[in-house]
Amino acid sequence: MFGYITVFLGQPIGGVLSMLAVGKTRLVKFGNLAALVCAVGTFGLIAESGDLFANEGPAGRPPAVPLVVHDPYFSIWSFTDYLAEDWPRHWTGRIHALCSLIRIDGKAYRLMGTPQLDIPALPQKNLTVLPTRTIYEWETPQIGVRLTFLTPVLPHDLNLLSRPVTYLIWEVWSRDGASHEVELYYDNSAELAVNTPDQVVIWERGQAGSLVWMRIGTLEQPILQKKGDDLRIDWGYAYTAAPQSEDLRTVMTDHESARRGFVQSGTVPGRDDPPEPRAAQDRWPVVACAWRLGSVDAQPQSRHVLLAYDDILSIEYLGQRLRPYWRKYFAHIGDVLVQAEKDLPRLVDACEEFDHHLMKDAEKIGGRGYANLIALAYRHTLGAHKLTLGPQGEPMLFSKECFSNGCIATVDVTYPASPFFMLFNNELLKATLTPVLEYAASPRWKFPFAPHDLGTYPLANGQVYGGGETSEEHQMPVEESANLLILACVVSRLDGNTHYAEKYWPLLQRWAEYLEEKGFDPENQLCTDDFTGPLAHNCNLSAKATLALACYADMCHRAGKEEPSAKYRKLAEDFAAKWIQAADDGDHYRLAFDKPGTWSQKYNLVWDKLLNLNVFPGEVRQKEVAFYKRQLQPYGLPLDNRALFTKTDWTVWTATLADSREDFDALMNPLYRFIDETPDRVPLTDWYWTNNARLRGFRARPVIGGVFIKFLEYPDLWKKWSTTAEQ
């Protein structure tokens, strides 16, 4: 697994940057403290745990590195080990070019991207991935450089969470005791604002407070006119902003003029290209910044830009176009940029503290491998959702089934993603449920079970999966009804009341009645693992329905409805007793009631443990975990006996069934090995082969939020992280 360390890097910089980088060390082989010190150089070290340096061999690496990750459209990653090895890319794999160069004593080097310039890459020494930050480090004998991508998506503040702004912060210092002349360069291309590079773009500049900004976007602005999976945004504007200063020069011009101008002179051309429309691929227009830092000594110097995206309108929900949630607080993206610049010193400290404590808690409950998984999954999860202002000004959070089918607000995607929102902010969990529940309560939804989705991203105008709104064919009736009952129960527990659930009580009652009739022995139908095809008598689905009925009983009790509470509690207990007999297959439980000699991960049982429902005896989980340990492949536990592929999210749920840390680690360690060794360099997948670590399908999906479920096993930690929500 990849190890993580606490590294003190440099000195405070103008009161803005004093960073304790608690995260993943890259490109270093270490087996003891001396080897690590040699690899890192003169940086001081502060160990967080006594066995921190126990790992032998390479530190490992993430499949892809989050750089600028906010929502399904504004989502930029590095797919390589070295930031100068390839262009940054949108999660779909299309290039979203960000470029950074540096000149040291007149000699130019590449930091980020692969521009067609005959200059070397500065030697990259380190990469640290944290929940809200990604930190790259380079060094020569003369100079040290650090570039931090700071995305302050702190989950308890919806105002802050919704701001589409990432800070790129450069720090440069001398390492050899001498002073060095340094210039810095940054640009981004129009690719950030187009679906395909043949689309025509325009650009302009302006000022906001102390900032100079440049923006680029399409000429046509086809707002919310496309839907689908492998798409990028082609409306709104990508903004690059920087504090005005004497040493800053900015330009909007073709890529070659901007970059070669910097390499040759340490600055950029003095005038913008005329803003005549042209295709994004026509001489590749960029917005560029260049700084003359002057003489740099051991005291680090810092410069930064704000990279932002104003999508104007975000989602169409049942025919109504919704604005991004930040518009509740700001009239214009310029106001966002001004506030973001003002907040930077505070956010540096806040993100440092958040990252430090979250990583520390993750390591405490799951080890370093689990902490690294949490760091990689944090921005990933949020970046697969879009937070909007609902029709009544309420928060509505929409997921996208990235590289799956492009559906929006899919219930059986919300269900596996939900532990993230359960842990950090119940208002965000409600925000994922409200669009679906409002739709299900409308006259358009006529079925006795819950819907599957709301449409195809970004158009949430009604279900498109299976039979849509017209047929029960290829629906997921038991799956989605049970999902929403379980999630509504958790909302009620976190709120300490059933006020939210009571708004939708007729729906919840209808779905409980449906599960009473259909839930124990499901007919031939799909479940959330629909890629395996329909299955009758599905034992895992039956267990979910059983626990959903126990959750409904719990909500009834909290609402003072004692008669239905008693009824459904007894029904859940009866179902569980029958399940144990019908699913039993000796040393484990079956995939389907009628299929002896089969097995599957019973990840749905996790709620019996986490919510203390106590419907199934603990021995059921223990027997399953013991069996799973014997089915492990080199890179994980297969989903069931039918194939060697697995799901990343369900693996963590299944491991959380374990009552001992030893068993949890046994099930999780192959997953950590997969993350380190998979040859498929894409944002973390949730569907892969356990025998060879290859991608089976999916990437960058919301369901990765499910890996946070281990936190929910610890009531004190759950309370710690979920009690400071702000709207």
XYZ file of C-alpha atoms in Angstrom:
727
model
C 0.000 0.000 0.000
C 1.101 3.582 -0.351
C 2.306 5.028 2.926
C 1.602 8.470 4.290
C 3.729 10.767 6.347
C 3.655 14.152 7.963
C 6.284 16.348 6.336
C 7.141 19.884 7.405
C 8.013 21.736 4.238
C 9.625 25.132 4.521
C 8.563 28.179 6.481
C 5.336 30.170 6.746
C 4.807 32.286 3.640
C 3.373 35.712 4.255
C 1.001 34.322 6.854
C -0.788 32.412 4.095
C 0.987 29.098 3.721
C 2.244 27.105 6.637
C 1.383 23.607 5.588
C 1.630 20.366 7.400
C 1.294 17.959 4.531
C -0.253 14.785 5.884
C -0.580 12.536 2.876
C 0.836 10.124 0.393
C 4.547 10.158 -0.371
C 5.229 9.495 -4.021
C 8.177 8.278 -6.043
C 10.158 7.256 -2.984
C 11.229 3.789 -1.884
C 11.653 3.488 1.820
C 12.058 0.869 4.459
C 13.308 2.961 7.347
C 13.660 6.519 8.507
C 17.185 6.964 7.186
C 16.196 5.940 3.682
C 13.253 8.342 3.710
C 15.340 11.257 4.941
C 17.832 10.547 2.165
C 15.039 10.506 -0.412
C 13.322 13.659 0.782
C 16.491 15.627 1.418
C 16.687 18.281 4.126
C 12.993 18.350 5.007
C 12.208 17.621 8.649
C 9.935 14.716 9.541
C 7.239 14.281 12.145
C 5.895 10.741 12.456
C 2.217 10.252 13.268
C 2.513 6.638 14.412
C 5.199 4.333 15.706
C 5.056 1.876 12.800
C 4.974 4.573 10.154
C 8.104 3.414 8.362
C 7.400 -0.311 8.487
C 6.587 -0.699 4.795
C 9.176 -2.140 2.466
C 9.278 -1.388 -1.224
C 7.753 1.423 -3.276
C 5.372 3.913 -1.731
C 2.802 3.209 -4.457
C 0.609 5.588 -6.387
C -3.038 6.477 -7.060
C -4.491 5.408 -10.425
C -5.251 9.088 -11.126
C -4.606 12.221 -9.098
C -7.356 14.787 -8.376
C -6.285 18.307 -9.352
C -9.373 20.490 -9.867
C -12.441 18.432 -8.939
C -15.785 20.123 -8.231
C -18.598 18.500 -10.226
C -19.042 16.144 -13.215
C -18.122 18.920 -15.666
C -15.428 20.812 -13.745
C -13.242 17.800 -13.000
C -9.544 17.730 -13.958
C -7.102 14.943 -13.067
C -3.556 13.810 -13.718
C -3.466 10.280 -15.130
C 0.295 9.873 -14.682
C 2.955 9.657 -11.984
C 4.674 12.879 -12.975
C 2.757 16.106 -13.520
C 4.939 16.955 -16.528
C 4.526 13.495 -18.077
C 1.189 14.215 -19.795
C -1.517 16.844 -19.999
C -4.088 16.965 -17.200
C -7.367 15.463 -18.321
C -11.077 15.582 -17.674
C -12.246 12.444 -15.884
C -13.532 11.138 -19.233
C -9.946 11.163 -20.535
C -10.167 14.213 -22.810
C -7.286 16.665 -22.433
C -8.022 19.689 -20.271
C -4.667 21.361 -20.693
C -3.112 23.100 -17.707
C 0.494 24.178 -18.199
C 3.102 25.431 -15.746
C 6.706 26.400 -16.473
C 9.521 27.845 -14.390
C 12.755 29.681 -15.253
C 15.654 29.382 -12.830
C 18.592 31.676 -13.522
C 17.401 31.999 -17.113
C 16.936 28.276 -17.776
C 13.373 27.024 -18.389
C 11.789 23.818 -17.077
C 8.396 22.158 -17.265
C 6.338 21.633 -14.113
C 2.928 20.665 -15.544
C 1.810 19.469 -18.945
C 3.686 18.549 -22.102
C 3.915 21.660 -24.269
C 5.894 21.273 -27.487
C 8.949 23.013 -26.099
C 12.510 21.807 -26.109
C 12.942 22.145 -22.346
C 13.359 19.480 -19.658
C 10.979 18.664 -16.829
C 12.128 19.799 -13.417
C 12.833 16.630 -11.347
C 9.663 15.784 -9.430
C 10.383 14.352 -5.986
C 7.081 14.053 -4.198
C 3.327 13.838 -4.514
C 0.904 14.094 -1.615
C -2.839 13.421 -2.000
C -5.038 14.679 0.832
C -8.811 15.091 1.120
C -8.834 18.767 0.077
C -5.315 19.185 -1.346
C -2.936 17.707 -3.866
C 0.704 18.756 -3.416
C 3.518 18.264 -5.927
C 7.169 18.938 -5.103
C 10.233 19.349 -7.310
C 13.841 20.035 -6.501
C 17.254 20.636 -7.986
C 20.419 21.250 -5.961
C 19.626 24.951 -6.285
C 15.826 25.273 -6.016
C 12.809 23.691 -4.357
C 9.303 24.114 -5.795
C 5.902 23.152 -4.457
C 2.556 23.388 -6.284
C -0.603 22.905 -4.227
C -4.053 22.360 -5.701
C -6.306 23.537 -2.858
C -10.009 22.785 -3.279
C -11.661 23.863 -0.010
C -14.741 21.653 -0.253
C -15.357 21.532 3.485
C -18.622 19.626 3.856
C -20.175 21.519 6.766
C -20.430 24.823 4.874
C -22.657 24.590 1.798
C -21.723 28.110 0.740
C -18.063 27.160 0.601
C -18.717 23.677 -0.750
C -20.636 25.051 -3.701
C -18.026 27.601 -4.797
C -16.480 26.362 -8.068
C -12.984 27.612 -7.197
C -9.655 25.797 -6.848
C -6.486 27.605 -5.814
C -3.195 26.772 -7.539
C -0.427 27.890 -5.181
C 3.250 27.873 -6.118
C 6.064 28.145 -3.565
C 9.724 28.521 -4.552
C 12.805 28.631 -2.332
C 16.574 28.309 -2.585
C 18.174 25.095 -1.351
C 21.881 25.890 -1.683
C 22.248 29.077 0.339
C 22.536 31.263 -2.756
C 19.951 33.541 -4.369
C 18.439 32.607 -7.742
C 16.467 34.551 -10.313
C 13.073 32.875 -10.829
C 10.080 33.407 -13.122
C 6.838 31.373 -13.009
C 4.276 30.664 -15.718
C 0.754 29.196 -15.838
C -1.883 28.779 -18.523
C -5.028 26.825 -19.251
C -6.551 26.184 -22.639
C -10.070 26.642 -23.987
C -10.527 22.865 -23.681
C -11.932 23.475 -20.193
C -15.009 25.128 -21.749
C -15.818 22.906 -24.746
C -17.181 19.426 -25.294
C -15.051 18.944 -28.404
C -12.103 21.104 -29.509
C -13.715 22.042 -32.820
C -16.223 24.245 -30.993
C -15.764 27.983 -31.419
C -14.727 30.026 -28.376
C -14.386 33.659 -27.340
C -12.459 35.285 -24.512
C -12.357 38.489 -22.493
C -10.811 39.977 -19.366
C -11.901 42.140 -16.438
C -11.299 43.056 -12.815
C -12.946 42.022 -9.558
C -11.656 43.718 -6.433
C -7.895 43.263 -6.336
C -8.057 40.470 -8.922
C -7.522 40.509 -12.639
C -9.561 37.804 -14.344
C -9.635 36.253 -17.797
C -12.398 34.000 -19.052
C -12.998 31.772 -22.035
C -16.140 30.019 -23.258
C -18.048 28.935 -26.346
C -19.576 31.443 -28.723
C -22.911 29.635 -28.967
C -23.478 28.935 -25.229
C -25.798 25.917 -25.658
C -26.958 25.899 -22.035
C -28.324 22.505 -20.933
C -28.827 21.409 -24.538
C -26.927 18.116 -24.293
C -27.342 15.058 -22.110
C -25.301 11.908 -21.829
C -22.288 10.247 -20.294
C -19.064 10.908 -22.217
C -19.662 14.662 -22.416
C -17.956 17.817 -21.228
C -19.567 21.191 -20.569
C -19.831 23.600 -23.508
C -21.608 26.479 -21.857
C -20.592 28.937 -19.183
C -17.045 30.212 -18.752
C -13.735 29.041 -17.331
C -12.181 31.817 -15.239
C -8.536 32.332 -14.328
C -7.931 35.066 -11.762
C -4.835 36.326 -9.948
C -4.054 39.202 -7.558
C -2.815 42.243 -9.411
C 0.859 42.998 -8.766
C 3.823 44.697 -10.370
C 5.455 41.370 -11.200
C 2.369 39.808 -12.873
C 1.761 39.799 -16.614
C -1.330 38.217 -18.187
C -2.294 37.470 -21.755
C -4.916 35.677 -23.841
C -3.265 34.407 -26.986
C -2.262 31.260 -28.834
C -0.420 28.635 -26.805
C 2.838 28.833 -28.725
C 3.235 32.589 -28.425
C 2.518 32.537 -24.706
C 4.751 29.592 -23.805
C 7.673 30.316 -26.101
C 7.587 33.933 -25.077
C 8.014 32.913 -21.464
C 10.787 30.410 -22.207
C 12.739 33.008 -24.158
C 12.177 36.119 -22.035
C 10.613 35.125 -18.720
C 7.368 36.946 -19.520
C 4.446 36.767 -21.975
C 3.373 38.860 -24.980
C 2.141 42.307 -24.067
C -1.184 42.214 -25.896
C -4.112 39.829 -26.201
C -5.154 38.235 -29.452
C -8.175 40.032 -30.915
C -11.301 38.380 -29.437
C -12.424 37.112 -32.798
C -14.150 33.721 -32.425
C -12.161 30.675 -33.410
C -12.167 26.976 -32.650
C -10.514 25.832 -29.449
C -8.140 23.763 -31.581
C -7.273 26.664 -33.887
C -3.812 27.650 -32.571
C -5.100 26.572 -29.132
C -5.934 29.866 -27.393
C -4.891 29.990 -23.727
C -5.212 32.371 -20.807
C -1.772 32.817 -19.274
C -0.089 34.363 -16.233
C 3.629 35.014 -15.732
C 5.380 36.336 -12.628
C 8.899 37.672 -12.129
C 9.763 36.579 -8.589
C 13.151 38.241 -8.782
C 15.883 37.037 -6.451
C 14.696 34.017 -4.427
C 16.560 32.895 -1.308
C 15.824 30.363 1.444
C 12.646 32.222 2.436
C 9.945 30.757 0.176
C 8.072 33.042 -2.187
C 4.488 32.258 -3.122
C 2.159 33.086 -6.040
C -1.313 31.792 -6.780
C -4.208 31.777 -9.229
C -7.877 31.005 -8.772
C -9.278 28.602 -11.361
C -13.078 28.732 -11.454
C -16.039 27.775 -13.624
C -19.340 29.618 -13.906
C -21.862 27.233 -15.467
C -24.675 29.845 -15.226
C -27.357 27.143 -15.021
C -26.539 23.662 -13.754
C -29.423 21.198 -13.900
C -32.876 20.991 -15.462
C -35.258 19.453 -12.915
C -38.751 18.511 -14.086
C -38.637 21.283 -16.657
C -37.213 23.969 -14.366
C -33.637 25.132 -14.809
C -31.714 25.265 -11.535
C -28.870 27.604 -10.659
C -25.713 26.509 -8.842
C -26.096 26.668 -5.075
C -23.508 29.436 -4.681
C -26.011 31.814 -6.264
C -27.851 31.794 -2.946
C -25.004 33.921 -1.586
C -23.458 35.672 -4.611
C -24.948 37.574 -7.524
C -22.029 37.023 -9.886
C -18.982 34.805 -10.233
C -16.851 37.932 -9.762
C -18.227 38.228 -6.241
C -17.273 34.598 -5.629
C -13.728 35.264 -6.774
C -13.385 38.343 -4.556
C -14.607 36.426 -1.501
C -12.459 33.414 -2.377
C -9.354 35.606 -2.514
C -10.234 37.186 0.818
C -10.776 33.768 2.393
C -7.551 32.143 1.208
C -5.487 32.526 4.423
C -8.364 31.184 6.509
C -9.007 28.304 4.132
C -5.375 27.225 4.053
C -5.546 26.738 7.812
C -9.020 25.182 7.752
C -8.126 22.650 5.058
C -4.869 21.771 6.781
C -6.748 21.058 9.998
C -9.536 19.148 8.232
C -7.112 16.976 6.267
C -4.946 16.299 9.294
C -7.791 15.134 11.537
C -9.648 13.160 8.877
C -6.514 11.282 7.868
C -5.579 10.665 11.483
C -9.027 9.248 12.280
C -9.044 7.124 9.132
C -5.694 5.619 10.001
C -6.825 4.954 13.548
C -9.823 2.881 12.478
C -8.489 1.290 9.288
C -4.743 1.760 8.970
C -2.655 3.706 6.490
C -4.139 1.950 3.478
C -7.629 2.991 4.512
C -6.493 6.569 5.199
C -5.027 6.809 1.716
C -8.244 5.452 0.215
C -10.198 8.125 2.108
C -7.858 10.848 0.813
C -8.293 9.663 -2.767
C -12.082 9.259 -2.463
C -12.929 12.584 -0.828
C -12.903 15.040 -3.749
C -13.769 12.164 -6.091
C -17.127 11.709 -4.325
C -18.076 15.375 -4.317
C -16.879 15.753 -7.898
C -19.476 13.245 -9.101
C -22.303 15.447 -7.752
C -23.663 18.910 -8.483
C -25.134 21.090 -5.714
C -27.958 23.363 -6.911
C -30.676 25.658 -5.616
C -33.972 23.790 -5.755
C -37.281 25.322 -6.866
C -37.945 26.566 -3.323
C -34.364 27.636 -2.680
C -33.550 24.357 -0.929
C -30.306 22.482 -1.611
C -30.629 19.757 -4.243
C -27.637 17.513 -4.880
C -27.601 15.528 -8.133
C -25.291 12.598 -8.868
C -24.073 11.450 -12.259
C -23.474 7.828 -13.231
C -20.065 8.553 -14.729
C -19.011 6.075 -17.444
C -21.967 3.889 -16.580
C -25.091 5.129 -18.359
C -25.050 8.845 -17.589
C -28.196 8.724 -15.456
C -28.840 11.531 -12.991
C -29.937 11.089 -9.357
C -29.930 7.284 -9.564
C -31.293 5.864 -6.313
C -29.032 2.810 -6.296
C -26.073 5.162 -6.788
C -27.203 7.455 -3.981
C -27.427 4.410 -1.701
C -23.751 3.326 -1.969
C -22.562 6.963 -2.004
C -24.610 7.847 1.086
C -22.042 7.034 3.827
C -20.069 10.110 2.756
C -23.053 12.383 3.341
C -24.202 10.483 6.433
C -20.804 11.098 7.966
C -20.269 14.732 7.083
C -23.581 16.549 6.630
C -27.129 15.231 6.903
C -28.351 18.243 4.917
C -26.376 16.941 1.953
C -27.942 13.502 2.390
C -31.385 15.110 2.336
C -30.333 17.115 -0.703
C -29.706 13.853 -2.600
C -33.092 12.439 -1.565
C -35.361 15.450 -2.025
C -35.330 15.543 -5.856
C -36.222 11.839 -6.015
C -38.877 11.960 -3.310
C -40.540 15.019 -4.827
C -40.636 13.257 -8.185
C -41.982 10.019 -6.675
C -44.720 11.996 -4.892
C -45.838 13.663 -8.130
C -48.674 12.328 -10.312
C -46.111 11.290 -12.914
C -44.860 8.340 -10.840
C -47.657 5.783 -10.795
C -45.917 2.640 -9.532
C -46.172 1.153 -6.024
C -42.365 1.005 -5.775
C -39.654 3.653 -5.859
C -38.107 5.106 -9.034
C -34.624 4.297 -10.265
C -33.480 7.689 -11.603
C -34.564 11.147 -12.711
C -33.200 11.175 -16.257
C -29.864 11.584 -18.015
C -27.375 14.114 -16.666
C -27.867 17.093 -16.586
C -31.559 16.755 -17.462
C -33.526 15.430 -14.489
C -36.881 15.410 -16.234
C -38.078 11.925 -15.323
C -36.926 8.319 -15.234
C -35.293 6.937 -18.370
C -33.957 3.578 -17.105
C -35.773 0.332 -17.861
C -39.434 0.954 -18.531
C -39.146 4.619 -17.632
C -42.500 5.958 -16.485
C -44.567 3.625 -18.660
C -43.650 0.024 -17.863
C -42.462 -2.164 -14.987
C -40.038 -3.879 -17.365
C -36.416 -3.828 -16.196
C -37.212 -1.799 -13.105
C -35.567 -2.332 -9.695
C -38.641 -2.354 -7.468
C -37.283 -4.088 -4.354
C -33.854 -2.472 -4.681
C -34.935 1.150 -4.878
C -37.818 0.915 -2.407
C -35.546 -0.629 0.208
C -32.783 1.881 -0.505
C -35.005 4.861 0.171
C -36.481 3.385 3.351
C -32.997 2.776 4.751
C -31.795 6.254 3.799
C -34.898 7.937 5.225
C -34.309 6.091 8.487
C -30.749 7.372 8.719
C -31.911 10.935 8.000
C -34.395 10.634 10.850
C -31.797 9.306 13.252
C -29.344 12.068 12.403
C -32.043 14.729 12.730
C -33.283 13.239 15.990
C -36.840 13.420 14.631
C -38.948 12.288 11.665
C -39.936 15.724 10.374
C -38.227 15.198 7.032
C -39.612 11.668 6.602
C -43.140 12.715 7.525
C -43.319 14.980 4.469
C -43.115 11.812 2.391
C -44.819 9.360 4.721
C -47.420 8.097 2.211
C -44.551 7.107 -0.091
C -42.594 5.393 2.671
C -45.674 3.503 3.799
C -46.457 2.435 0.231
C -42.921 1.132 -0.251
C -42.988 -0.711 3.078
C -46.212 -2.386 2.027
C -44.629 -3.315 -1.279
C -41.666 -4.909 0.473
C -44.013 -6.695 2.838
C -45.489 -8.427 -0.190
C -42.490 -8.714 -2.516
C -39.339 -8.200 -0.473
C -38.509 -11.499 1.178
C -38.249 -13.645 -1.971
C -37.672 -11.195 -4.836
C -38.954 -12.112 -8.255
C -36.649 -12.165 -11.270
C -35.404 -8.581 -11.349
C -32.367 -6.337 -11.341
C -30.587 -5.073 -8.273
C -27.970 -2.329 -7.992
C -25.435 -4.753 -9.496
C -27.440 -4.655 -12.709
C -24.369 -5.484 -14.814
C -24.764 -9.076 -13.564
C -28.276 -9.259 -15.039
C -31.617 -10.043 -13.400
C -31.727 -12.680 -10.681
C -34.646 -14.298 -8.896
C -34.590 -15.215 -5.175
C -31.601 -12.921 -4.570
C -30.448 -13.467 -0.969
C -28.563 -10.165 -0.645
C -31.558 -8.247 -2.025
C -33.828 -10.106 0.382
C -31.588 -9.101 3.282
C -31.815 -5.461 2.147
C -35.623 -5.618 2.049
C -35.673 -7.181 5.514
C -33.507 -4.432 6.978
C -35.517 -1.770 5.156
C -38.640 -3.004 6.927
C -36.787 -2.805 10.251
C -35.805 0.764 9.318
C -39.427 1.620 8.568
C -40.410 0.168 11.949
C -37.744 2.352 13.550
C -39.118 5.465 11.853
C -42.675 4.559 12.904
C -41.514 4.270 16.509
C -39.779 7.647 16.357
C -42.926 9.177 14.864
C -45.107 7.746 17.634
C -46.790 5.233 15.306
C -46.448 2.272 17.629
C -48.873 -0.137 15.984
C -47.179 -0.167 12.559
C -43.815 -0.068 14.296
C -44.551 -3.309 16.124
C -46.016 -4.881 13.004
C -43.044 -4.161 10.756
C -40.487 -4.967 13.415
C -41.992 -8.403 13.834
C -42.204 -8.825 10.074
C -38.489 -8.005 9.729
C -37.599 -10.489 12.467
C -39.719 -13.178 10.829
C -38.105 -12.495 7.454
C -34.639 -12.751 9.009
C -35.434 -16.072 10.669
C -36.737 -17.486 7.389
C -33.748 -16.036 5.528
C -31.250 -17.853 7.732
C -32.901 -21.155 6.941
C -33.559 -20.564 3.240
C -30.138 -19.070 2.414
C -28.020 -21.468 4.450
C -25.359 -23.329 2.482
C -23.280 -24.871 5.241
C -20.325 -22.594 5.946
C -21.887 -19.568 4.215
C -25.100 -18.213 2.705
C -26.166 -18.521 -0.916
C -26.318 -16.123 -3.823
C -29.964 -17.126 -4.404
C -32.314 -19.173 -2.274
C -32.705 -21.818 -4.995
C -29.003 -22.083 -5.896
C -26.976 -24.329 -3.578
C -23.222 -24.127 -3.955
C -23.291 -20.407 -4.678
C -22.262 -17.350 -2.664
C -22.204 -13.565 -2.801
C -21.062 -10.592 -0.778
C -23.887 -9.748 1.652
C -22.871 -6.107 1.929
C -26.445 -5.026 2.688
C -26.193 -6.679 6.115
C -23.933 -3.829 7.210
C -26.919 -1.693 8.295
C -27.979 -4.290 10.841
C -24.646 -3.663 12.544
C -24.250 0.081 12.027
C -27.813 1.036 13.000
C -28.043 -1.546 15.792
C -31.183 -2.985 14.247
C -30.260 -6.447 15.569
C -32.521 -8.288 13.177
C -29.976 -10.902 12.130
C -27.837 -12.730 14.726
C -24.202 -11.648 14.742
C -23.226 -15.195 13.822
C -24.583 -14.588 10.312
C -22.014 -11.881 9.655
C -19.244 -13.856 11.308
C -19.910 -16.932 9.183
C -19.945 -14.878 6.005
C -16.690 -13.048 6.838
C -14.903 -16.316 7.598
C -16.033 -17.662 4.240
C -15.025 -14.500 2.350
C -11.473 -14.745 3.647
C -11.153 -18.064 1.826
C -12.385 -16.608 -1.487
C -9.876 -13.770 -1.774
C -8.075 -13.178 -5.053
C -4.790 -11.225 -5.316
C -6.640 -7.925 -5.737
C -9.851 -8.408 -3.820
C -12.947 -10.381 -2.979
C -15.110 -11.209 -6.016
C -18.658 -9.897 -5.886
C -20.038 -13.426 -6.077
C -19.246 -16.854 -7.479
C -20.264 -16.027 -11.054
C -17.215 -13.931 -12.019
C -13.902 -12.654 -10.681
C -14.822 -8.974 -10.847
C -15.724 -6.977 -7.761
C -16.994 -3.589 -6.617
C -14.750 -1.230 -4.668
C -17.570 0.269 -2.611
C -19.170 -3.039 -1.690
C -15.793 -4.457 -0.673
C -15.512 -1.829 2.064
C -19.105 -2.459 3.170
C -18.425 -6.190 3.329
C -15.178 -5.673 5.229
C -17.094 -3.507 7.718
C -19.207 -6.578 8.551
C -16.113 -7.923 10.301
C -16.012 -7.706 14.084
C -12.208 -7.608 14.294
C -9.616 -5.304 12.810
C -7.676 -8.362 11.676
C -10.569 -9.561 9.515
C -11.224 -6.042 8.195
C -7.596 -5.772 7.116
C -7.645 -9.223 5.539
C -10.510 -8.205 3.248
C -9.177 -4.703 2.555
C -5.476 -5.289 1.890
C -6.053 -6.760 -1.601
C -8.096 -3.645 -2.456
C -5.196 -1.396 -1.444
C -2.932 -3.532 -3.627
C -5.304 -3.036 -6.556
C -5.201 0.748 -6.141
C -1.410 0.706 -6.125
C -0.908 -1.720 -8.994
C -3.771 -1.404 -11.476
C -2.355 -0.554 -14.912
C -5.488 1.428 -15.817
C -4.705 5.056 -15.057
C -8.160 6.569 -14.546
C -10.019 8.106 -11.611
C -10.742 5.323 -9.160
C -13.028 2.655 -10.587
C -15.614 0.745 -8.593
C -15.704 -2.268 -10.949
C -12.524 -4.238 -11.630
C -11.068 -7.739 -11.962
C -9.701 -9.224 -8.755
C -7.290 -11.592 -10.507
C -5.327 -9.057 -12.587
C -6.256 -5.562 -11.285
C -7.652 -4.515 -14.665
C -10.571 -2.162 -15.110
C -13.839 -3.929 -15.884
C -15.829 -0.709 -16.322
C -16.882 2.572 -14.660
C -14.700 5.389 -13.381
C -15.086 8.549 -11.285
C -18.521 7.445 -10.052
C -20.357 8.787 -6.978
C -20.464 5.346 -5.358
C -16.861 5.730 -4.168
C -18.425 7.705 -1.304
C -19.323 4.300 0.093
C -15.743 3.751 1.274
C -16.426 6.143 4.177
C -18.775 3.575 5.735
C -16.129 2.294 8.156
C -16.389 5.597 10.057
C -20.055 4.867 10.817
C -19.027 1.887 12.922
C -17.704 4.296 15.568
C -20.462 6.423 17.171
C -18.025 8.960 18.622
C -16.379 9.561 15.248
C -19.731 9.692 13.484
C -20.904 12.341 15.924
C -17.623 14.232 15.700
C -17.778 14.642 11.939
C -21.531 15.214 11.565
C -22.418 17.790 14.221
C -21.240 21.057 12.660
C -23.341 21.284 9.505
C -24.055 24.769 8.151
C -26.210 25.901 5.228
